[in-house]
mmCIF file of C-alpha atoms in Angstrom:
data_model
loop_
_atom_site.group_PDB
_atom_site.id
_atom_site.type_symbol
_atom_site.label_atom_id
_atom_site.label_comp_id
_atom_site.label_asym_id
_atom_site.label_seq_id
_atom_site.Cartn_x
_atom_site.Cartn_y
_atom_site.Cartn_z
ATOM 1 C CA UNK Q 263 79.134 115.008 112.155
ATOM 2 C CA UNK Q 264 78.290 114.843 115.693
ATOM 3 C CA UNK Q 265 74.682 115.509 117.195
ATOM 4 C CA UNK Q 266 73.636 116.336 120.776
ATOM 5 C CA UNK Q 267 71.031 116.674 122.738
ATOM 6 C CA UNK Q 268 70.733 119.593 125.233
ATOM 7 C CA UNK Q 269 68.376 120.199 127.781
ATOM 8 C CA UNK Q 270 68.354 123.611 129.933
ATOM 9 C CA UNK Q 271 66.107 126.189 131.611
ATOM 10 C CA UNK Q 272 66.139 128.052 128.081
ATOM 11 C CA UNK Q 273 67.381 127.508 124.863
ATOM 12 C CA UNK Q 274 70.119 130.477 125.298
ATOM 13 C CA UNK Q 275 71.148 128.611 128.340
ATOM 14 C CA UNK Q 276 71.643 125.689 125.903
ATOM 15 C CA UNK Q 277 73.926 127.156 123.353
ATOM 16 C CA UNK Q 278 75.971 128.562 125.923
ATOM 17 C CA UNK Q 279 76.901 125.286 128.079
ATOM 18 C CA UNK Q 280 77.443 124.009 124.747
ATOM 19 C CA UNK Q 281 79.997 126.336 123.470
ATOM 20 C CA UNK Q 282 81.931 125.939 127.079
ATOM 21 C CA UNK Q 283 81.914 122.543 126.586
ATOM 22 C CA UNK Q 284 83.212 122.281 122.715
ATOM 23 C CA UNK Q 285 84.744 125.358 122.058
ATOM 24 C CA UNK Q 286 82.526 126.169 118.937
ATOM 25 C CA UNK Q 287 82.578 129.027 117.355
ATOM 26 C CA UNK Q 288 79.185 130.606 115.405
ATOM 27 C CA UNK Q 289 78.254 129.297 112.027
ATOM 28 C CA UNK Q 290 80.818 125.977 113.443
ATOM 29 C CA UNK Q 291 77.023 124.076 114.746
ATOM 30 C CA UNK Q 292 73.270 123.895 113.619
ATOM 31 C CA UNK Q 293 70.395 124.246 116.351
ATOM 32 C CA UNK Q 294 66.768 122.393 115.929
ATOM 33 C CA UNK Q 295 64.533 123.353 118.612
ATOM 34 C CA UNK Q 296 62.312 120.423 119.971
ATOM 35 C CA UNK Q 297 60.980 122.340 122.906
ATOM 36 C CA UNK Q 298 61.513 126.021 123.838
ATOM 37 C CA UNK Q 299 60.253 125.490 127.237
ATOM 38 C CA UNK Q 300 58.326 127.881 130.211
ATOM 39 C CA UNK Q 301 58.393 129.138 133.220
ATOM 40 C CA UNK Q 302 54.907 128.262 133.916
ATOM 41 C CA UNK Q 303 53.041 130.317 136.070
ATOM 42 C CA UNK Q 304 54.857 130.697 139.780
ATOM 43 C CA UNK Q 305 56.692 127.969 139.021
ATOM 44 C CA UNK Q 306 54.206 125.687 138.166
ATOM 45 C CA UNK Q 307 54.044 123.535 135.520
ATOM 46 C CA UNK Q 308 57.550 124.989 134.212
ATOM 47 C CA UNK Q 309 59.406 123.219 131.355
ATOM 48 C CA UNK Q 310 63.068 122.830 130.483
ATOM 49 C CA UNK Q 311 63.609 123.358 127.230
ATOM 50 C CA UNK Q 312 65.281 120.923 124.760
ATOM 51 C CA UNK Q 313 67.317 120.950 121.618
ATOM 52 C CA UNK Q 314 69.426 119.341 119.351
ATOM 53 C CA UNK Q 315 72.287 120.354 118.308
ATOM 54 C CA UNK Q 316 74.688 119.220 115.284
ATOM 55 C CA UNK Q 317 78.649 120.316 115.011
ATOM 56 C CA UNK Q 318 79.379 120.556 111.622
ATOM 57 C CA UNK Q 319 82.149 120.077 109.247
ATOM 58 C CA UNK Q 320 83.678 123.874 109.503
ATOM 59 C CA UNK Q 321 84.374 122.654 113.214
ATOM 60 C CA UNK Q 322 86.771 119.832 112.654
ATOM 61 C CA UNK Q 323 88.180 121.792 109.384
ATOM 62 C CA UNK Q 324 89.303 124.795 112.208
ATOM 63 C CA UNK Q 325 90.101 121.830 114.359
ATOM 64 C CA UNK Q 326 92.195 119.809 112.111
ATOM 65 C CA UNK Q 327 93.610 122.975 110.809
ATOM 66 C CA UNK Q 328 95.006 124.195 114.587
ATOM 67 C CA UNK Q 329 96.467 120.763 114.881
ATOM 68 C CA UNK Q 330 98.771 121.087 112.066
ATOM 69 C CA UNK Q 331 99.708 124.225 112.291
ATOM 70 C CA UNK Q 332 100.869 123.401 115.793
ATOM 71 C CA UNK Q 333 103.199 120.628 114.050
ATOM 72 C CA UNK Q 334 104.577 122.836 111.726
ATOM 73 C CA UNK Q 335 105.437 125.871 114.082
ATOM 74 C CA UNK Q 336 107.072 122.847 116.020
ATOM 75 C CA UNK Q 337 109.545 122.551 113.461
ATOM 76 C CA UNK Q 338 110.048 126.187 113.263
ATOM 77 C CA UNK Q 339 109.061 126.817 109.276
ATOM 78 C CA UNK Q 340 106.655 129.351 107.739
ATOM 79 C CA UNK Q 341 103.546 127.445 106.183
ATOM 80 C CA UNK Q 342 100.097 127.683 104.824
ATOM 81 C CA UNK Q 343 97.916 125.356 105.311
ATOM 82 C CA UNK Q 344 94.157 125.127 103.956
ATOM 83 C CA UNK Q 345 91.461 122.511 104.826
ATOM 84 C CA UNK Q 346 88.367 121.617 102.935
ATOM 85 C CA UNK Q 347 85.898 118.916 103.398
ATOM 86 C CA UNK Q 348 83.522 116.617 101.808
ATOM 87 C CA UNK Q 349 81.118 114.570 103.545
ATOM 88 C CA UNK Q 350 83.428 112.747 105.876
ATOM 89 C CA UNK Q 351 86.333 112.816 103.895
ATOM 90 C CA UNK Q 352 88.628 116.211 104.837
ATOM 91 C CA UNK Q 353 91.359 117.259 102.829
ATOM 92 C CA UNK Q 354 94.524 119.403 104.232
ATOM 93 C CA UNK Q 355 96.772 121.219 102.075
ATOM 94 C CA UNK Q 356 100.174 122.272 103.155
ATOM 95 C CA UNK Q 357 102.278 124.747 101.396
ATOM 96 C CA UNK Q 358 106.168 125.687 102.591
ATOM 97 C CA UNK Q 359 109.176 126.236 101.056
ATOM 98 C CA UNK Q 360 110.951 123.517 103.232
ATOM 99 C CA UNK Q 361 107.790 121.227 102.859
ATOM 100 C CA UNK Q 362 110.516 118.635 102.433
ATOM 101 C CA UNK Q 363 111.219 118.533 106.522
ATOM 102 C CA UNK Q 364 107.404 117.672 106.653
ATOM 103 C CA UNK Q 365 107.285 115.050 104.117
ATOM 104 C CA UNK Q 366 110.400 113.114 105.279
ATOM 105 C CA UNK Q 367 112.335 110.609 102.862
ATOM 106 C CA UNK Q 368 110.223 108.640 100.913
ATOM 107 C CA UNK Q 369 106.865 110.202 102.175
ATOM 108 C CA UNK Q 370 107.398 108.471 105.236
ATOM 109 C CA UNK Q 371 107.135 111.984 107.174
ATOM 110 C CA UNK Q 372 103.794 112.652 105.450
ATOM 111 C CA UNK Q 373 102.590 109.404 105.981
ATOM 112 C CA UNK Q 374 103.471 109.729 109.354
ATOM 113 C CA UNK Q 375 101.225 112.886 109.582
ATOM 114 C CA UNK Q 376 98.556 111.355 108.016
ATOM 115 C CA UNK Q 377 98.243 109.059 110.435
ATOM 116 C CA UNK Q 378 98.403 111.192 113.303
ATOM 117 C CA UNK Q 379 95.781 113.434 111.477
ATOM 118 C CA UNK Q 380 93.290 110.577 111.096
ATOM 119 C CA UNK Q 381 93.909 109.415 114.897
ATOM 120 C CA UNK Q 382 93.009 113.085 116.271
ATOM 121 C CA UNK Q 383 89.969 114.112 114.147
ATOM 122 C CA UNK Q 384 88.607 110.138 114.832
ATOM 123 C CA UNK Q 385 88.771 110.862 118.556
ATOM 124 C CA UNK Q 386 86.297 113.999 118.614
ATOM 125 C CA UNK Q 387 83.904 112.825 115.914
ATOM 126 C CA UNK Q 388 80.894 110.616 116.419
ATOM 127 C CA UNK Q 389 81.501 109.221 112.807
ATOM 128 C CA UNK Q 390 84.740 107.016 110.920
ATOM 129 C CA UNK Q 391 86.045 110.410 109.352
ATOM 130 C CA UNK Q 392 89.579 110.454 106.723
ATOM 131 C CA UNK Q 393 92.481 112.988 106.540
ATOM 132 C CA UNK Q 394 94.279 113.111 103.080
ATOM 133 C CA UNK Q 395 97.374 115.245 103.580
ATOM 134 C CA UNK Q 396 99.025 117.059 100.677
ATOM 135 C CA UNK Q 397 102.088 118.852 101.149
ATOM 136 C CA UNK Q 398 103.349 120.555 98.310
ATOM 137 C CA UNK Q 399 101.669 118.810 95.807
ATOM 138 C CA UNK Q 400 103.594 115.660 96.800
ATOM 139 C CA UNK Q 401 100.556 113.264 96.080
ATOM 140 C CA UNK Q 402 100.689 114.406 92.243
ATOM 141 C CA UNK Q 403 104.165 114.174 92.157
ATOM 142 C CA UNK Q 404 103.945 110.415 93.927
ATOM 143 C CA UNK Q 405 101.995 109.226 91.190
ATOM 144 C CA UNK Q 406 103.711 110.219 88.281
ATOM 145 C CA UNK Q 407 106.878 108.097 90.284
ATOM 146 C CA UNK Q 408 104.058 105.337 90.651
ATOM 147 C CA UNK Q 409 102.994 105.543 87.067
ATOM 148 C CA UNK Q 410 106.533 105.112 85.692
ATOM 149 C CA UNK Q 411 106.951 102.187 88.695
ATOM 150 C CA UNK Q 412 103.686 100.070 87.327
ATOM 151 C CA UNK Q 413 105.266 100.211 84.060
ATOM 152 C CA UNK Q 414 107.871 98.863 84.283
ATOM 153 C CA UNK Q 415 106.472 96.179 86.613
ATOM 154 C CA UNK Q 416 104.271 95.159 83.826
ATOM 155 C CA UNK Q 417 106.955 94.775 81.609
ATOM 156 C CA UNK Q 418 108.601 92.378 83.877
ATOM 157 C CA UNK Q 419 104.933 90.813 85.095
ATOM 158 C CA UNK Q 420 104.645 90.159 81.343
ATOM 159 C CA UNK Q 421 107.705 88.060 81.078
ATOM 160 C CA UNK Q 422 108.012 86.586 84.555
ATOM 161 C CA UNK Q 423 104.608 86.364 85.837
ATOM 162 C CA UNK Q 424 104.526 88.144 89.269
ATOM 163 C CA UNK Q 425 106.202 91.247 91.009
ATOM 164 C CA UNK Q 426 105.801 92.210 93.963
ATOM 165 C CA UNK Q 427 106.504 96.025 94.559
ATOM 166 C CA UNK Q 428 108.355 97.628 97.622
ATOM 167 C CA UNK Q 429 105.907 98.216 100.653
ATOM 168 C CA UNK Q 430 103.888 101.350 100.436
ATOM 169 C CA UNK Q 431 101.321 103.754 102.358
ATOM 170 C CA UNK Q 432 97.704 103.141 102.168
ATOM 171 C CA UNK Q 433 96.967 106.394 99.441
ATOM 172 C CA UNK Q 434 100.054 104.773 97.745
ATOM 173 C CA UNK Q 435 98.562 101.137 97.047
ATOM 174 C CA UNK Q 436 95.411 102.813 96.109
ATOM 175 C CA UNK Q 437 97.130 104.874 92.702
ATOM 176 C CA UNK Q 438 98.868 101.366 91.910
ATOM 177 C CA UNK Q 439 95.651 99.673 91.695
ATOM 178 C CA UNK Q 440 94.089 102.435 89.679
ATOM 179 C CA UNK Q 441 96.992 102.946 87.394
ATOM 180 C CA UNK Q 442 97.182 98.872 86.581
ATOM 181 C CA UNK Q 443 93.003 98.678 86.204
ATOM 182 C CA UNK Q 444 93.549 100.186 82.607
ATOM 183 C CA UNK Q 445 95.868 96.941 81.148
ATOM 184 C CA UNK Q 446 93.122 94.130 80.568
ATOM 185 C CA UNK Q 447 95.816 90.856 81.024
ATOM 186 C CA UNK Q 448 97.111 92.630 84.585
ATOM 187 C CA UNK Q 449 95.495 92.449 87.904
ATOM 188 C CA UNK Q 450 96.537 94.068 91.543
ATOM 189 C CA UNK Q 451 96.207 93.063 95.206
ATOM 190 C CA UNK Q 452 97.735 93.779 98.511
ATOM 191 C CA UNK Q 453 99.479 91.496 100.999
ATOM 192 C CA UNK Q 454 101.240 91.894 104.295
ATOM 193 C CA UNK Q 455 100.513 94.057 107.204
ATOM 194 C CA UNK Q 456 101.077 97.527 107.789
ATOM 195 C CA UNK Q 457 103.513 99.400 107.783
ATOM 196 C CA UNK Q 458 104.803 96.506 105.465
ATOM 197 C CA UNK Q 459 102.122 96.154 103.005
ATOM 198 C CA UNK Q 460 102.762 95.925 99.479
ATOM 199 C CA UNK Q 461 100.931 95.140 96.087
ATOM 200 C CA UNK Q 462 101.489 92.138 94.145
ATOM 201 C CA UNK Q 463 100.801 92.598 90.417
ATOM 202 C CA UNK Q 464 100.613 89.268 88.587
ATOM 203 C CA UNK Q 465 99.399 88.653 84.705
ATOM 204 C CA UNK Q 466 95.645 87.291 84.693
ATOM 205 C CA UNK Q 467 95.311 83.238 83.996
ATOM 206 C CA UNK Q 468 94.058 82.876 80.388
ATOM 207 C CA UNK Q 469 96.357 85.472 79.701
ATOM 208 C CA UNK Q 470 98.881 84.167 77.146
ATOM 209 C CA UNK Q 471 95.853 82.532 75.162
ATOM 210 C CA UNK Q 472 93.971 85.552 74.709
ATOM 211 C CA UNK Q 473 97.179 87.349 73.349
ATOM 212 C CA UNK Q 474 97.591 84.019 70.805
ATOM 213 C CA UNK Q 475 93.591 84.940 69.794
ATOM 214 C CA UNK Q 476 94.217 87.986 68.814
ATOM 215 C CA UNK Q 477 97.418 87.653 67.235
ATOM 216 C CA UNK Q 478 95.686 85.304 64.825
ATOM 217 C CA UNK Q 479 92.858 87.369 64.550
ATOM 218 C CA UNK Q 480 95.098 90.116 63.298
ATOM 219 C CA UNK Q 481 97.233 88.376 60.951
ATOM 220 C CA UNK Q 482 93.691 87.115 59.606
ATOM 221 C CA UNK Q 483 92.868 90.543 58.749
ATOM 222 C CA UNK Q 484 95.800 91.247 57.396
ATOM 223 C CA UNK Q 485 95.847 88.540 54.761
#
């Protein structure tokens, strides 16, 4: 995620003025030699030695990891909280029993989180990184709201036109979109600006005379 390159008298000398300077812990970095260096002979001809060094994803797991749990003992609640990543996507989840005072009406508290998340980890990476925050399962729980939502937009989309749907977070647009790829005479996009973005779902042109086509192609093999 982020690489550096170190030069010292030895390569020990390296890895330790690197670990004062990030805080890393072992197994949190990788270490490719270029040169090892020498002390020459008396002093002459002596030769730092160089390296490159890359902090990998276990750092900024145990560093996104501290950062929450320092939010949640702020609001005084017992929590577990367990992040994974892939690539340069990372993925928190957060279990509590009042996981509701984290997760705030609407998802607004989450989304809040989120946000902060994505600004901290950003600032000590070399790399565009993303924190998705889960708490209690509230993502899976979002969708099947969403899901039921879409529907009955469609419904009305299929009689009127065009909805457009209340503003929502960024993982929030994305399920809507997914969700309304699978009916053939809808399609999705977004509008606004944050926070106040929203998706518009409207019924594809041609719509109506598709429908017709395969009305009459039914009632064709019918008779």
């Amino acid at each position: 995620m982020k690489r550096l390159n170190y030069i010292g008298k030895t390569v020990d000398d390296i890895l330790e003025q690197f670990k004062i300077d990030y805080d890393v812990l072992e197994g949190e970095y990788e270490v490719n030699v270029i040169d090892k260096g020498t002390h020459g002979i008396f002093g002459l001809f002596a030769r730092d030695a160089v390296a490159e060094i890359t902090i990998t994803n276990k750092y900024y797991e145990r560093k996104l990891k501290d950062f929450l749990e320092n939010i949640f003992k702020y609001f005084g609640i017992d929590y577990f909280i367990e992040v994974t990543s892939r690539g340069k996507t990372f993925l928190a989840s957060c279990h509590s029993e009042e996981i509701g005072k984290i997760i705030g009406k609407h998802g607004k508290g989450l989304g809040a989180l989120q946000h902060l998340a994505n600004i901290f980890l950003n600032r000590i990476t070399d790399t565009k990184v993303t924190v998705i925050i889960d708490a209690g399962n509230y993502r899976e729980k979002r969708r099947e709201q969403l899901e039921q939502i879409v529907e009955h937009a469609i419904e009305k989309v299929r009689k009127i036109g065009k909805v457009k749907l209340d503003p929502m977070f960024a993982f929030e647009r994305k399920i809507v979109h997914e969700i309304a790829k699978k009916y053939s005479d809808i399609h999705t996009y977004s509008e606004g600006l944050e926070p106040y973005r929203y998706v518009v779902i409207e019924k594809r042109k041609g719509a109506h005379r598709n429908e017709d086509r395969k009305h009459q192609r039914n009632a064709t093999t019918r008779n």
